[in-house]
């Protein structure tokens, strides 16, 4: 009561709303091609709506066509410094010969038209795109005082040039054939200028031509309904410090690899935050088309463990939706009201049971989950997916799902609980056709009154008990269940036996109604029982 003696309304505990800011950031990574095993440096730009991947290129910004990248450059050999460049690579290593250094104030630098990372296509009109390292060294060394090289910027060059450099072969051994494509061949071409500082001109100008190295947009991945994959295709083995981003239409970023687990986790967190934010916005917009009893509560990507044709287990992306009274499984996200009929599977929420199957315990998942990647790469770990849950459905069937990030697991756990409880309260009761002692009966689970069994023909009640009177149960895993109730009048335990066509569906329904009943009386009980909250909810 207040000071005036009036009764105050009960205090309602309101959930704390945590504001998660949208991430915008830029940074660098390596784009790795798993097929060819080539990698190139890329710059990433994350916005609210998309992740843009940029690759470095040399572009002509004045005096020529904007799209021109192929350049024919004539160099006059310096008597002391030679051409003023070093090369690296060769066809024997399945990479072109690339300019690895340009020496300051030497002919290559003075031309203003050559850059570190340029791949050599021709030397004095001779095609060298498929030439070995030694063949190009020989051509450049013997091309005369005026050498015309035709080049283009090789986007994979930055990653290739980071490989450890060795000492070039001595200039006296020109015919030995021992120079390595991993070594800079500067001494072969330029004389002894090893003490000259290398440079890479940023925006040279000559004869009204101006070239610049720029980061050019290569691909932009929309984040709406996008999905992240840290695992190799269909496999359980994770990519260390790497992930792939796939758009709703299947466009892929390729494998983005980072220098450290911290960098990888930081980008994962930023991208997943923006995806989640866009998903929430999309749900609010779509829900305007549906009635209050048919709202979308949660949706998102997971991976489902399925059996391949050879008997092995693989993972496939699936899109899950909790909507109204149903749990949907899709291959691709529904984008219109007509798409709901094309769901692979659909189950009534009262008859599904959510179960945490595996969770990697971590106080700080963005660090620990990456430590997990680094210490558990041995072959003894058959399945390295650390965040998994099962959804048990009727007729003894189940689905096994994996989330990419640990933070996704408590969200799915809480969303399933909320969706099931809301559907129990909306439905009010569920009735099943069963048999008892050879007689056809109906078994009803009711949110208010509890359990009721009545004759199928006469509709006369055979027995009725409250939820609180259920003291135990057992089943044979097929059709038969035994329910133990406390009789308030006799103070004795009574056993009631039922045979049901869909035993697991009935058992899941009983579980859902009891859990919803407890949650309605003690909202904090569900949070106290959460498995994932104990480990990773704080993130």
Short mmCIF file of C-alpha atoms in Angstrom, two decimals:
data_model
loop_
_atom_site.label_atom_id
_atom_site.label_comp_id
_atom_site.label_asym_id
_atom_site.label_seq_id
_atom_site.Cartn_x
_atom_site.Cartn_y
_atom_site.Cartn_z
CA UNK A 1 0.00 0.00 0.00
CA UNK A 2 1.02 3.59 -0.54
CA UNK A 3 0.89 6.43 1.98
CA UNK A 4 -2.82 6.97 1.23
CA UNK A 5 -3.57 3.35 2.05
CA UNK A 6 -4.40 2.35 -1.51
CA UNK A 7 -3.43 -1.06 -2.90
CA UNK A 8 -0.52 -0.81 -5.37
CA UNK A 9 -0.49 -2.95 -8.54
CA UNK A 10 1.95 -5.84 -8.52
CA UNK A 11 5.38 -5.02 -9.91
CA UNK A 12 6.03 -6.66 -13.26
CA UNK A 13 9.60 -7.63 -14.01
CA UNK A 14 10.46 -6.29 -17.46
CA UNK A 15 13.21 -7.80 -19.60
CA UNK A 16 16.30 -5.68 -20.02
CA UNK A 17 16.66 -4.45 -23.59
CA UNK A 18 20.28 -4.51 -24.73
CA UNK A 19 21.17 -2.18 -27.60
CA UNK A 20 23.53 -3.83 -30.07
CA UNK A 21 25.02 -1.21 -32.41
CA UNK A 22 25.30 -1.80 -36.12
CA UNK A 23 28.87 -2.39 -37.19
CA UNK A 24 30.64 -0.35 -39.86
CA UNK A 25 34.33 -0.97 -40.36
CA UNK A 26 37.12 -1.50 -42.86
CA UNK A 27 40.08 -3.85 -42.73
CA UNK A 28 42.24 -6.28 -44.64
CA UNK A 29 42.20 -10.02 -45.22
CA UNK A 30 43.36 -12.60 -47.72
CA UNK A 31 40.93 -14.05 -50.22
CA UNK A 32 41.77 -17.72 -50.52
CA UNK A 33 40.74 -19.92 -53.42
CA UNK A 34 40.44 -23.46 -52.07
CA UNK A 35 40.42 -24.92 -55.57
CA UNK A 36 43.61 -23.35 -56.88
CA UNK A 37 45.15 -22.61 -53.46
CA UNK A 38 45.94 -19.07 -54.62
CA UNK A 39 45.39 -16.11 -52.35
CA UNK A 40 45.26 -12.38 -52.82
CA UNK A 41 45.13 -9.44 -50.45
CA UNK A 42 41.73 -7.76 -50.22
CA UNK A 43 40.26 -4.84 -48.37
CA UNK A 44 36.90 -5.30 -46.64
CA UNK A 45 34.30 -2.61 -46.10
CA UNK A 46 31.39 -3.50 -43.84
CA UNK A 47 28.23 -1.41 -43.83
CA UNK A 48 24.81 -1.99 -42.37
CA UNK A 49 23.53 -3.58 -45.59
CA UNK A 50 26.56 -5.27 -47.23
CA UNK A 51 30.12 -6.53 -47.09
CA UNK A 52 32.15 -5.17 -50.01
CA UNK A 53 35.37 -6.90 -51.07
CA UNK A 54 37.93 -4.75 -52.84
CA UNK A 55 40.97 -5.88 -54.80
CA UNK A 56 43.97 -3.73 -55.64
CA UNK A 57 44.45 -2.85 -59.29
CA UNK A 58 46.41 -0.40 -61.42
CA UNK A 59 44.09 1.87 -63.36
CA UNK A 60 44.69 4.60 -65.87
CA UNK A 61 43.10 7.76 -64.52
CA UNK A 62 44.00 10.16 -67.34
CA UNK A 63 45.37 10.13 -70.88
CA UNK A 64 43.94 6.72 -71.81
CA UNK A 65 40.83 4.60 -71.53
CA UNK A 66 39.59 4.26 -67.97
CA UNK A 67 39.43 0.48 -68.19
CA UNK A 68 42.91 0.08 -69.65
CA UNK A 69 45.25 -2.00 -67.52
CA UNK A 70 47.61 -3.51 -70.07
CA UNK A 71 50.66 -1.27 -70.48
CA UNK A 72 53.57 -1.36 -72.92
CA UNK A 73 56.52 0.43 -71.31
CA UNK A 74 59.89 1.10 -72.98
CA UNK A 75 62.87 1.30 -70.61
CA UNK A 76 66.37 2.52 -71.49
CA UNK A 77 68.90 0.38 -69.66
CA UNK A 78 71.12 2.29 -67.25
CA UNK A 79 74.82 1.35 -67.53
CA UNK A 80 75.08 1.00 -63.74
CA UNK A 81 71.64 0.15 -62.44
CA UNK A 82 70.29 -1.82 -65.39
CA UNK A 83 66.51 -1.69 -65.71
CA UNK A 84 65.98 -0.86 -62.06
CA UNK A 85 63.62 -3.72 -61.26
CA UNK A 86 63.55 -7.22 -59.81
CA UNK A 87 61.30 -10.08 -60.82
CA UNK A 88 59.90 -13.11 -59.09
CA UNK A 89 57.83 -16.14 -60.11
CA UNK A 90 57.59 -18.30 -63.25
CA UNK A 91 55.41 -20.83 -65.02
CA UNK A 92 56.98 -23.77 -63.22
CA UNK A 93 55.20 -22.57 -60.11
CA UNK A 94 51.95 -21.78 -61.90
CA UNK A 95 52.30 -18.04 -61.41
CA UNK A 96 53.37 -15.38 -63.90
CA UNK A 97 56.69 -13.57 -63.66
CA UNK A 98 55.96 -10.57 -61.44
CA UNK A 99 57.86 -7.35 -60.78
CA UNK A 100 58.83 -7.72 -57.13
CA UNK A 101 60.80 -4.50 -56.61
CA UNK A 102 61.19 -1.17 -58.34
CA UNK A 103 64.35 0.74 -57.38
CA UNK A 104 64.18 4.45 -56.75
CA UNK A 105 65.45 6.80 -59.49
CA UNK A 106 66.19 3.88 -61.83
CA UNK A 107 64.60 3.47 -65.33
CA UNK A 108 61.57 1.46 -64.14
CA UNK A 109 60.85 4.05 -61.44
CA UNK A 110 61.43 7.00 -63.77
CA UNK A 111 58.97 5.60 -66.34
CA UNK A 112 56.11 6.13 -63.94
CA UNK A 113 54.23 3.30 -65.64
CA UNK A 114 55.39 0.23 -63.71
CA UNK A 115 54.32 -1.00 -60.29
CA UNK A 116 55.33 -3.69 -57.85
CA UNK A 117 52.95 -6.53 -58.61
CA UNK A 118 52.87 -6.07 -62.39
CA UNK A 119 52.95 -9.38 -64.28
CA UNK A 120 55.19 -9.43 -67.37
CA UNK A 121 53.31 -10.47 -70.55
CA UNK A 122 55.86 -9.62 -73.27
CA UNK A 123 59.52 -8.64 -73.59
CA UNK A 124 60.26 -6.84 -76.88
CA UNK A 125 57.17 -8.42 -78.42
CA UNK A 126 58.01 -11.96 -77.25
CA UNK A 127 55.19 -13.53 -75.23
CA UNK A 128 56.40 -14.72 -71.83
CA UNK A 129 53.08 -15.47 -70.11
CA UNK A 130 53.98 -19.18 -69.96
CA UNK A 131 57.74 -18.70 -69.59
CA UNK A 132 59.87 -19.87 -66.72
CA UNK A 133 61.69 -17.56 -64.38
CA UNK A 134 65.06 -18.27 -66.03
CA UNK A 135 63.69 -17.65 -69.52
CA UNK A 136 62.43 -14.19 -68.61
CA UNK A 137 65.68 -13.34 -66.79
CA UNK A 138 67.60 -14.33 -69.93
CA UNK A 139 65.36 -12.24 -72.22
CA UNK A 140 65.56 -9.13 -70.04
CA UNK A 141 69.32 -9.43 -69.64
CA UNK A 142 69.91 -9.77 -73.38
CA UNK A 143 67.20 -7.50 -74.77
CA UNK A 144 69.55 -4.61 -75.58
CA UNK A 145 69.64 -1.07 -74.28
CA UNK A 146 65.98 -0.33 -75.05
CA UNK A 147 63.61 -2.90 -73.58
CA UNK A 148 59.84 -2.81 -74.13
CA UNK A 149 57.89 -4.76 -71.49
CA UNK A 150 54.16 -5.30 -71.66
CA UNK A 151 52.58 -5.78 -68.23
CA UNK A 152 49.28 -5.99 -66.38
CA UNK A 153 48.64 -5.77 -62.66
CA UNK A 154 48.47 -9.26 -61.08
CA UNK A 155 45.93 -9.10 -58.23
CA UNK A 156 47.37 -12.13 -56.44
CA UNK A 157 50.83 -10.54 -56.47
CA UNK A 158 50.78 -8.99 -52.95
CA UNK A 159 50.25 -12.37 -51.28
CA UNK A 160 52.77 -14.05 -53.58
CA UNK A 161 55.41 -11.40 -52.94
CA UNK A 162 55.13 -11.94 -49.19
CA UNK A 163 56.76 -15.36 -49.53
CA UNK A 164 60.24 -15.47 -47.89
CA UNK A 165 62.95 -14.07 -50.15
CA UNK A 166 66.31 -15.73 -50.67
CA UNK A 167 69.60 -14.46 -51.97
CA UNK A 168 69.71 -14.14 -55.76
CA UNK A 169 72.20 -16.18 -57.72
CA UNK A 170 75.62 -14.64 -58.25
CA UNK A 171 75.80 -12.65 -61.50
CA UNK A 172 78.77 -14.70 -62.70
CA UNK A 173 76.66 -17.86 -62.93
CA UNK A 174 74.31 -16.70 -65.70
CA UNK A 175 73.96 -20.09 -67.32
CA UNK A 176 73.64 -22.31 -64.28
CA UNK A 177 69.85 -22.32 -64.29
CA UNK A 178 69.82 -22.33 -60.51
CA UNK A 179 67.91 -19.09 -59.85
CA UNK A 180 64.72 -19.77 -57.89
CA UNK A 181 61.35 -18.26 -58.82
CA UNK A 182 60.96 -17.44 -55.12
CA UNK A 183 64.08 -15.24 -55.25
CA UNK A 184 64.28 -11.67 -56.51
CA UNK A 185 66.38 -11.62 -59.66
CA UNK A 186 67.46 -8.01 -59.30
CA UNK A 187 71.20 -8.63 -59.51
CA UNK A 188 70.77 -10.46 -62.81
CA UNK A 189 69.06 -7.44 -64.34
CA UNK A 190 70.39 -4.37 -62.59
CA UNK A 191 73.90 -4.90 -61.35
CA UNK A 192 74.88 -4.49 -57.70
CA UNK A 193 72.28 -1.99 -56.39
CA UNK A 194 71.17 -3.94 -53.34
CA UNK A 195 71.63 -0.92 -51.08
CA UNK A 196 69.17 1.19 -53.08
CA UNK A 197 65.85 1.63 -51.34
CA UNK A 198 62.89 0.14 -53.27
CA UNK A 199 59.85 2.24 -53.98
CA UNK A 200 56.40 1.86 -55.50
CA UNK A 201 55.17 5.08 -57.17
CA UNK A 202 51.65 6.01 -56.16
CA UNK A 203 50.51 8.24 -59.01
CA UNK A 204 53.20 8.73 -61.69
CA UNK A 205 52.67 10.94 -64.72
CA UNK A 206 54.44 10.74 -68.10
CA UNK A 207 53.39 11.82 -71.57
CA UNK A 208 49.94 12.77 -70.25
CA UNK A 209 49.38 9.21 -68.94
CA UNK A 210 48.56 8.80 -65.30
CA UNK A 211 48.24 5.46 -63.53
CA UNK A 212 47.36 4.79 -59.91
CA UNK A 213 47.09 1.79 -57.65
CA UNK A 214 43.56 1.73 -56.29
CA UNK A 215 41.29 -0.53 -54.31
CA UNK A 216 38.52 -1.48 -56.72
CA UNK A 217 35.17 -2.99 -55.65
CA UNK A 218 35.22 -6.64 -56.72
CA UNK A 219 32.02 -8.01 -55.17
CA UNK A 220 29.40 -6.77 -52.73
CA UNK A 221 27.54 -9.33 -50.60
CA UNK A 222 24.10 -8.16 -49.36
CA UNK A 223 23.70 -9.08 -45.70
CA UNK A 224 19.92 -9.51 -45.71
CA UNK A 225 19.33 -13.25 -45.27
CA UNK A 226 23.05 -13.89 -45.81
CA UNK A 227 24.79 -16.76 -44.05
CA UNK A 228 28.26 -17.34 -42.64
CA UNK A 229 30.21 -20.57 -43.02
CA UNK A 230 33.35 -21.33 -41.05
CA UNK A 231 33.44 -24.91 -42.30
CA UNK A 232 34.60 -26.47 -45.52
CA UNK A 233 31.76 -27.36 -47.86
CA UNK A 234 29.52 -30.11 -46.39
CA UNK A 235 32.23 -31.01 -43.88
CA UNK A 236 32.65 -30.84 -40.12
CA UNK A 237 36.22 -29.47 -40.24
CA UNK A 238 36.59 -25.76 -39.63
CA UNK A 239 38.75 -23.34 -41.58
CA UNK A 240 41.27 -21.82 -39.11
CA UNK A 241 40.82 -18.05 -38.73
CA UNK A 242 38.65 -18.04 -41.84
CA UNK A 243 35.06 -17.92 -42.97
CA UNK A 244 32.92 -17.53 -46.06
CA UNK A 245 29.96 -15.21 -46.49
CA UNK A 246 27.17 -16.30 -48.84
CA UNK A 247 24.36 -14.07 -50.03
CA UNK A 248 20.75 -15.19 -50.19
CA UNK A 249 21.12 -15.82 -53.94
CA UNK A 250 24.25 -17.95 -53.38
CA UNK A 251 26.88 -15.35 -54.35
CA UNK A 252 29.97 -16.10 -52.28
CA UNK A 253 32.70 -13.93 -50.87
CA UNK A 254 35.17 -16.78 -51.19
CA UNK A 255 37.19 -17.86 -48.16
CA UNK A 256 38.36 -14.83 -46.20
CA UNK A 257 41.41 -15.60 -44.10
CA UNK A 258 42.67 -13.37 -41.30
CA UNK A 259 46.01 -13.02 -39.57
CA UNK A 260 44.74 -14.00 -36.14
CA UNK A 261 41.84 -15.60 -34.33
CA UNK A 262 41.05 -12.23 -32.77
CA UNK A 263 40.72 -10.52 -36.17
CA UNK A 264 38.58 -13.35 -37.51
CA UNK A 265 36.30 -13.27 -34.46
CA UNK A 266 36.01 -9.49 -34.64
CA UNK A 267 34.81 -9.60 -38.25
CA UNK A 268 32.49 -12.51 -37.49
CA UNK A 269 30.91 -10.54 -34.69
CA UNK A 270 30.45 -7.45 -36.84
CA UNK A 271 28.96 -9.26 -39.82
CA UNK A 272 26.68 -11.47 -37.70
CA UNK A 273 25.44 -8.42 -35.76
CA UNK A 274 24.44 -6.67 -38.98
CA UNK A 275 22.80 -9.81 -40.38
CA UNK A 276 20.80 -10.20 -37.19
CA UNK A 277 19.77 -6.54 -37.24
CA UNK A 278 18.56 -6.79 -40.85
CA UNK A 279 16.71 -10.02 -40.04
CA UNK A 280 14.86 -8.31 -37.19
CA UNK A 281 13.90 -5.39 -39.43
CA UNK A 282 12.69 -7.76 -42.12
CA UNK A 283 10.61 -9.74 -39.61
CA UNK A 284 8.89 -6.57 -38.39
CA UNK A 285 8.02 -5.61 -41.95
CA UNK A 286 6.78 -9.09 -42.93
CA UNK A 287 4.75 -9.50 -39.72
CA UNK A 288 2.57 -6.57 -40.76
CA UNK A 289 1.00 -8.97 -43.28
CA UNK A 290 0.11 -11.61 -40.68
CA UNK A 291 -2.40 -11.82 -37.86
CA UNK A 292 -1.23 -11.58 -34.22
CA UNK A 293 -1.54 -15.36 -33.88
CA UNK A 294 0.58 -16.04 -36.98
CA UNK A 295 3.61 -13.83 -36.37
CA UNK A 296 7.20 -14.79 -37.15
CA UNK A 297 9.04 -15.04 -33.84
CA UNK A 298 12.50 -15.99 -35.08
CA UNK A 299 14.25 -17.17 -38.23
CA UNK A 300 17.78 -17.77 -39.45
CA UNK A 301 20.37 -20.06 -41.00
CA UNK A 302 21.74 -23.23 -39.43
CA UNK A 303 23.42 -26.36 -40.78
CA UNK A 304 21.65 -29.70 -40.60
CA UNK A 305 23.51 -32.98 -40.23
CA UNK A 306 22.18 -35.38 -42.87
CA UNK A 307 23.22 -38.72 -44.28
CA UNK A 308 24.88 -38.74 -47.70
CA UNK A 309 24.33 -41.41 -50.34
CA UNK A 310 27.52 -43.22 -49.28
CA UNK A 311 26.35 -43.46 -45.68
CA UNK A 312 28.59 -40.70 -44.33
CA UNK A 313 27.26 -37.63 -42.57
CA UNK A 314 27.46 -34.19 -44.12
CA UNK A 315 26.06 -30.78 -43.23
CA UNK A 316 23.67 -28.78 -45.39
CA UNK A 317 22.46 -25.23 -44.89
CA UNK A 318 18.84 -24.94 -43.79
CA UNK A 319 16.72 -21.91 -43.00
CA UNK A 320 14.54 -22.30 -39.90
CA UNK A 321 11.45 -20.26 -39.07
CA UNK A 322 9.32 -20.17 -35.94
CA UNK A 323 5.98 -18.77 -37.07
CA UNK A 324 2.58 -18.91 -35.41
CA UNK A 325 1.82 -22.51 -34.47
CA UNK A 326 4.51 -24.07 -36.66
CA UNK A 327 8.21 -24.79 -36.94
CA UNK A 328 9.39 -24.67 -40.58
CA UNK A 329 12.52 -26.03 -42.27
CA UNK A 330 13.43 -24.49 -45.66
CA UNK A 331 16.27 -24.92 -48.14
CA UNK A 332 16.12 -21.20 -48.92
CA UNK A 333 14.41 -18.33 -47.09
CA UNK A 334 10.74 -17.68 -47.86
CA UNK A 335 10.39 -14.32 -49.62
CA UNK A 336 6.64 -14.25 -50.31
CA UNK A 337 3.44 -15.54 -48.74
CA UNK A 338 3.32 -18.30 -51.37
CA UNK A 339 6.69 -19.68 -50.26
CA UNK A 340 5.36 -21.14 -47.00
CA UNK A 341 3.92 -24.14 -48.83
CA UNK A 342 7.34 -25.14 -50.15
CA UNK A 343 8.86 -25.84 -46.73
CA UNK A 344 10.75 -29.13 -46.55
CA UNK A 345 9.22 -29.89 -43.16
CA UNK A 346 6.60 -28.30 -40.94
CA UNK A 347 5.79 -29.33 -37.36
CA UNK A 348 3.32 -28.15 -34.73
CA UNK A 349 5.24 -26.34 -32.01
CA UNK A 350 3.30 -28.11 -29.23
CA UNK A 351 4.80 -31.41 -30.39
CA UNK A 352 8.48 -30.49 -30.76
CA UNK A 353 11.16 -30.71 -28.12
CA UNK A 354 14.27 -28.49 -28.26
CA UNK A 355 17.40 -30.04 -26.83
CA UNK A 356 20.97 -28.71 -26.56
CA UNK A 357 23.19 -31.40 -28.04
CA UNK A 358 26.63 -29.86 -27.73
CA UNK A 359 27.99 -26.57 -26.43
CA UNK A 360 31.62 -25.64 -26.05
CA UNK A 361 31.91 -24.05 -22.59
CA UNK A 362 33.49 -20.62 -22.83
CA UNK A 363 33.48 -17.49 -20.74
CA UNK A 364 34.17 -15.33 -23.78
CA UNK A 365 33.11 -17.07 -26.97
CA UNK A 366 34.75 -14.71 -29.43
CA UNK A 367 38.15 -15.73 -28.08
CA UNK A 368 37.51 -19.23 -26.80
CA UNK A 369 35.74 -20.53 -29.87
CA UNK A 370 38.81 -19.60 -31.90
CA UNK A 371 41.14 -21.20 -29.40
CA UNK A 372 38.99 -24.27 -29.90
CA UNK A 373 39.77 -24.18 -33.61
CA UNK A 374 43.49 -24.03 -33.00
CA UNK A 375 43.79 -26.84 -30.45
CA UNK A 376 41.34 -29.37 -31.86
CA UNK A 377 42.43 -29.93 -35.44
CA UNK A 378 43.53 -33.54 -34.90
CA UNK A 379 41.89 -36.36 -36.81
CA UNK A 380 40.43 -37.89 -33.64
CA UNK A 381 37.73 -35.22 -33.59
CA UNK A 382 35.16 -36.54 -36.05
CA UNK A 383 32.85 -33.58 -35.68
CA UNK A 384 34.41 -30.25 -34.77
CA UNK A 385 31.16 -28.27 -34.74
CA UNK A 386 30.94 -27.07 -31.14
CA UNK A 387 27.45 -25.52 -31.06
CA UNK A 388 24.65 -27.98 -31.81
CA UNK A 389 21.03 -28.54 -30.92
CA UNK A 390 18.40 -31.15 -31.74
CA UNK A 391 14.73 -30.71 -32.45
CA UNK A 392 12.80 -33.88 -31.58
CA UNK A 393 9.51 -34.28 -33.41
CA UNK A 394 6.72 -36.84 -33.67
CA UNK A 395 7.04 -40.54 -34.52
CA UNK A 396 10.53 -40.70 -32.97
CA UNK A 397 12.16 -38.50 -35.60
CA UNK A 398 14.62 -35.70 -34.94
CA UNK A 399 16.73 -33.05 -36.67
CA UNK A 400 20.31 -32.25 -35.65
CA UNK A 401 21.45 -28.67 -36.28
CA UNK A 402 24.66 -26.72 -35.84
CA UNK A 403 25.07 -22.97 -35.46
CA UNK A 404 28.11 -21.12 -36.78
CA UNK A 405 28.55 -18.94 -33.71
CA UNK A 406 28.15 -19.73 -30.04
CA UNK A 407 26.01 -16.62 -29.55
CA UNK A 408 23.38 -18.09 -31.90
CA UNK A 409 22.72 -21.06 -29.63
CA UNK A 410 21.06 -19.29 -26.67
CA UNK A 411 18.99 -17.24 -29.13
CA UNK A 412 17.56 -20.40 -30.71
CA UNK A 413 17.03 -21.98 -27.28
CA UNK A 414 15.11 -18.97 -25.99
CA UNK A 415 13.16 -18.53 -29.24
CA UNK A 416 11.98 -22.15 -29.26
CA UNK A 417 10.90 -21.87 -25.62
CA UNK A 418 8.98 -18.68 -26.26
CA UNK A 419 7.37 -19.95 -29.48
CA UNK A 420 6.27 -23.20 -27.81
CA UNK A 421 4.86 -21.44 -24.74
CA UNK A 422 2.95 -18.94 -26.88
CA UNK A 423 1.46 -21.73 -28.99
CA UNK A 424 0.44 -23.72 -25.89
CA UNK A 425 -1.43 -20.70 -24.55
CA UNK A 426 -3.01 -19.99 -27.95
CA UNK A 427 -4.11 -23.61 -28.48
CA UNK A 428 -5.29 -24.07 -24.90
CA UNK A 429 -5.56 -27.84 -25.28
CA UNK A 430 -4.57 -30.78 -27.47
CA UNK A 431 -6.57 -33.99 -27.83
CA UNK A 432 -5.24 -37.34 -29.08
CA UNK A 433 -7.03 -40.53 -30.07
CA UNK A 434 -5.64 -43.35 -27.93
CA UNK A 435 -6.66 -46.68 -26.48
CA UNK A 436 -6.86 -47.84 -22.88
CA UNK A 437 -7.42 -51.47 -21.93
CA UNK A 438 -8.54 -52.14 -25.48
CA UNK A 439 -11.10 -49.33 -25.54
CA UNK A 440 -10.95 -46.27 -27.80
CA UNK A 441 -10.46 -43.16 -25.68
CA UNK A 442 -9.47 -39.54 -26.12
CA UNK A 443 -6.62 -38.06 -24.12
CA UNK A 444 -6.61 -34.29 -23.66
CA UNK A 445 -3.86 -32.05 -22.33
CA UNK A 446 -5.38 -28.73 -21.24
CA UNK A 447 -3.45 -25.66 -20.12
CA UNK A 448 -6.00 -24.87 -17.38
CA UNK A 449 -7.39 -28.21 -16.17
CA UNK A 450 -4.48 -30.60 -16.83
CA UNK A 451 -5.02 -34.17 -18.05
CA UNK A 452 -8.36 -35.71 -19.01
CA UNK A 453 -9.23 -39.11 -20.44
CA UNK A 454 -12.77 -39.65 -21.76
CA UNK A 455 -14.64 -42.31 -23.69
CA UNK A 456 -14.50 -41.78 -27.43
CA UNK A 457 -18.19 -42.65 -27.98
CA UNK A 458 -20.06 -41.45 -24.90
CA UNK A 459 -17.61 -38.60 -24.13
CA UNK A 460 -17.89 -39.54 -20.46
CA UNK A 461 -14.84 -38.61 -18.40
CA UNK A 462 -12.89 -41.69 -17.28
CA UNK A 463 -10.30 -39.87 -15.18
CA UNK A 464 -8.90 -36.36 -14.68
CA UNK A 465 -5.81 -35.03 -12.92
CA UNK A 466 -4.07 -31.68 -12.54
CA UNK A 467 -0.53 -31.04 -13.77
CA UNK A 468 0.71 -30.97 -10.19
CA UNK A 469 -0.61 -34.50 -9.64
CA UNK A 470 1.64 -36.05 -12.29
CA UNK A 471 4.46 -37.74 -10.36
CA UNK A 472 6.20 -39.74 -13.06
CA UNK A 473 5.95 -41.59 -16.34
CA UNK A 474 7.52 -44.37 -18.36
CA UNK A 475 7.11 -45.65 -21.91
CA UNK A 476 8.21 -48.54 -24.08
CA UNK A 477 9.52 -46.31 -26.87
CA UNK A 478 6.87 -47.57 -29.26
CA UNK A 479 3.21 -46.90 -28.43
CA UNK A 480 2.61 -47.45 -24.71
CA UNK A 481 3.01 -44.87 -21.92
CA UNK A 482 2.34 -45.20 -18.19
CA UNK A 483 1.42 -42.06 -16.27
CA UNK A 484 1.69 -41.98 -12.46
CA UNK A 485 -0.71 -39.61 -10.68
CA UNK A 486 -1.21 -38.74 -7.03
CA UNK A 487 -4.87 -39.19 -6.09
CA UNK A 488 -5.76 -36.32 -3.74
CA UNK A 489 -8.65 -38.29 -2.22
CA UNK A 490 -7.01 -41.67 -1.57
CA UNK A 491 -3.49 -40.23 -1.14
CA UNK A 492 -2.32 -43.12 -3.32
CA UNK A 493 -0.33 -43.23 -6.57
CA UNK A 494 -2.47 -44.37 -9.51
CA UNK A 495 -1.07 -45.65 -12.78
CA UNK A 496 -2.91 -44.84 -16.02
CA UNK A 497 -1.82 -46.62 -19.18
CA UNK A 498 -2.39 -45.37 -22.75
CA UNK A 499 -1.47 -46.60 -26.20
CA UNK A 500 -0.89 -43.87 -28.78
CA UNK A 501 -0.12 -44.00 -32.51
CA UNK A 502 2.34 -41.12 -32.15
CA UNK A 503 3.82 -41.71 -28.72
CA UNK A 504 6.63 -39.15 -29.00
CA UNK A 505 4.22 -36.48 -30.23
CA UNK A 506 2.03 -37.02 -27.15
CA UNK A 507 5.03 -37.01 -24.78
CA UNK A 508 6.41 -33.82 -26.32
CA UNK A 509 3.00 -32.20 -25.98
CA UNK A 510 2.84 -33.12 -22.29
CA UNK A 511 6.31 -31.67 -21.80
CA UNK A 512 5.39 -28.44 -23.64
CA UNK A 513 2.23 -27.87 -21.60
CA UNK A 514 3.90 -28.56 -18.26
CA UNK A 515 6.87 -26.30 -19.10
CA UNK A 516 4.54 -23.54 -20.27
CA UNK A 517 2.49 -23.89 -17.08
CA UNK A 518 5.57 -23.60 -14.89
CA UNK A 519 6.83 -20.62 -16.94
CA UNK A 520 3.50 -18.85 -16.53
CA UNK A 521 3.82 -19.08 -12.76
CA UNK A 522 7.58 -18.56 -12.47
CA UNK A 523 9.09 -16.75 -15.50
CA UNK A 524 12.61 -16.94 -14.00
CA UNK A 525 12.49 -20.75 -13.87
CA UNK A 526 13.17 -21.15 -17.59
CA UNK A 527 16.22 -18.88 -17.53
CA UNK A 528 17.61 -20.80 -14.56
CA UNK A 529 17.34 -24.04 -16.55
CA UNK A 530 19.03 -22.72 -19.69
CA UNK A 531 22.15 -24.68 -20.54
CA UNK A 532 23.62 -22.17 -22.98
CA UNK A 533 23.13 -19.17 -20.67
CA UNK A 534 25.56 -20.75 -18.21
CA UNK A 535 28.35 -20.62 -20.77
CA UNK A 536 27.91 -18.05 -23.52
CA UNK A 537 24.89 -15.84 -22.92
CA UNK A 538 27.02 -12.95 -21.64
CA UNK A 539 28.26 -12.23 -25.17
#
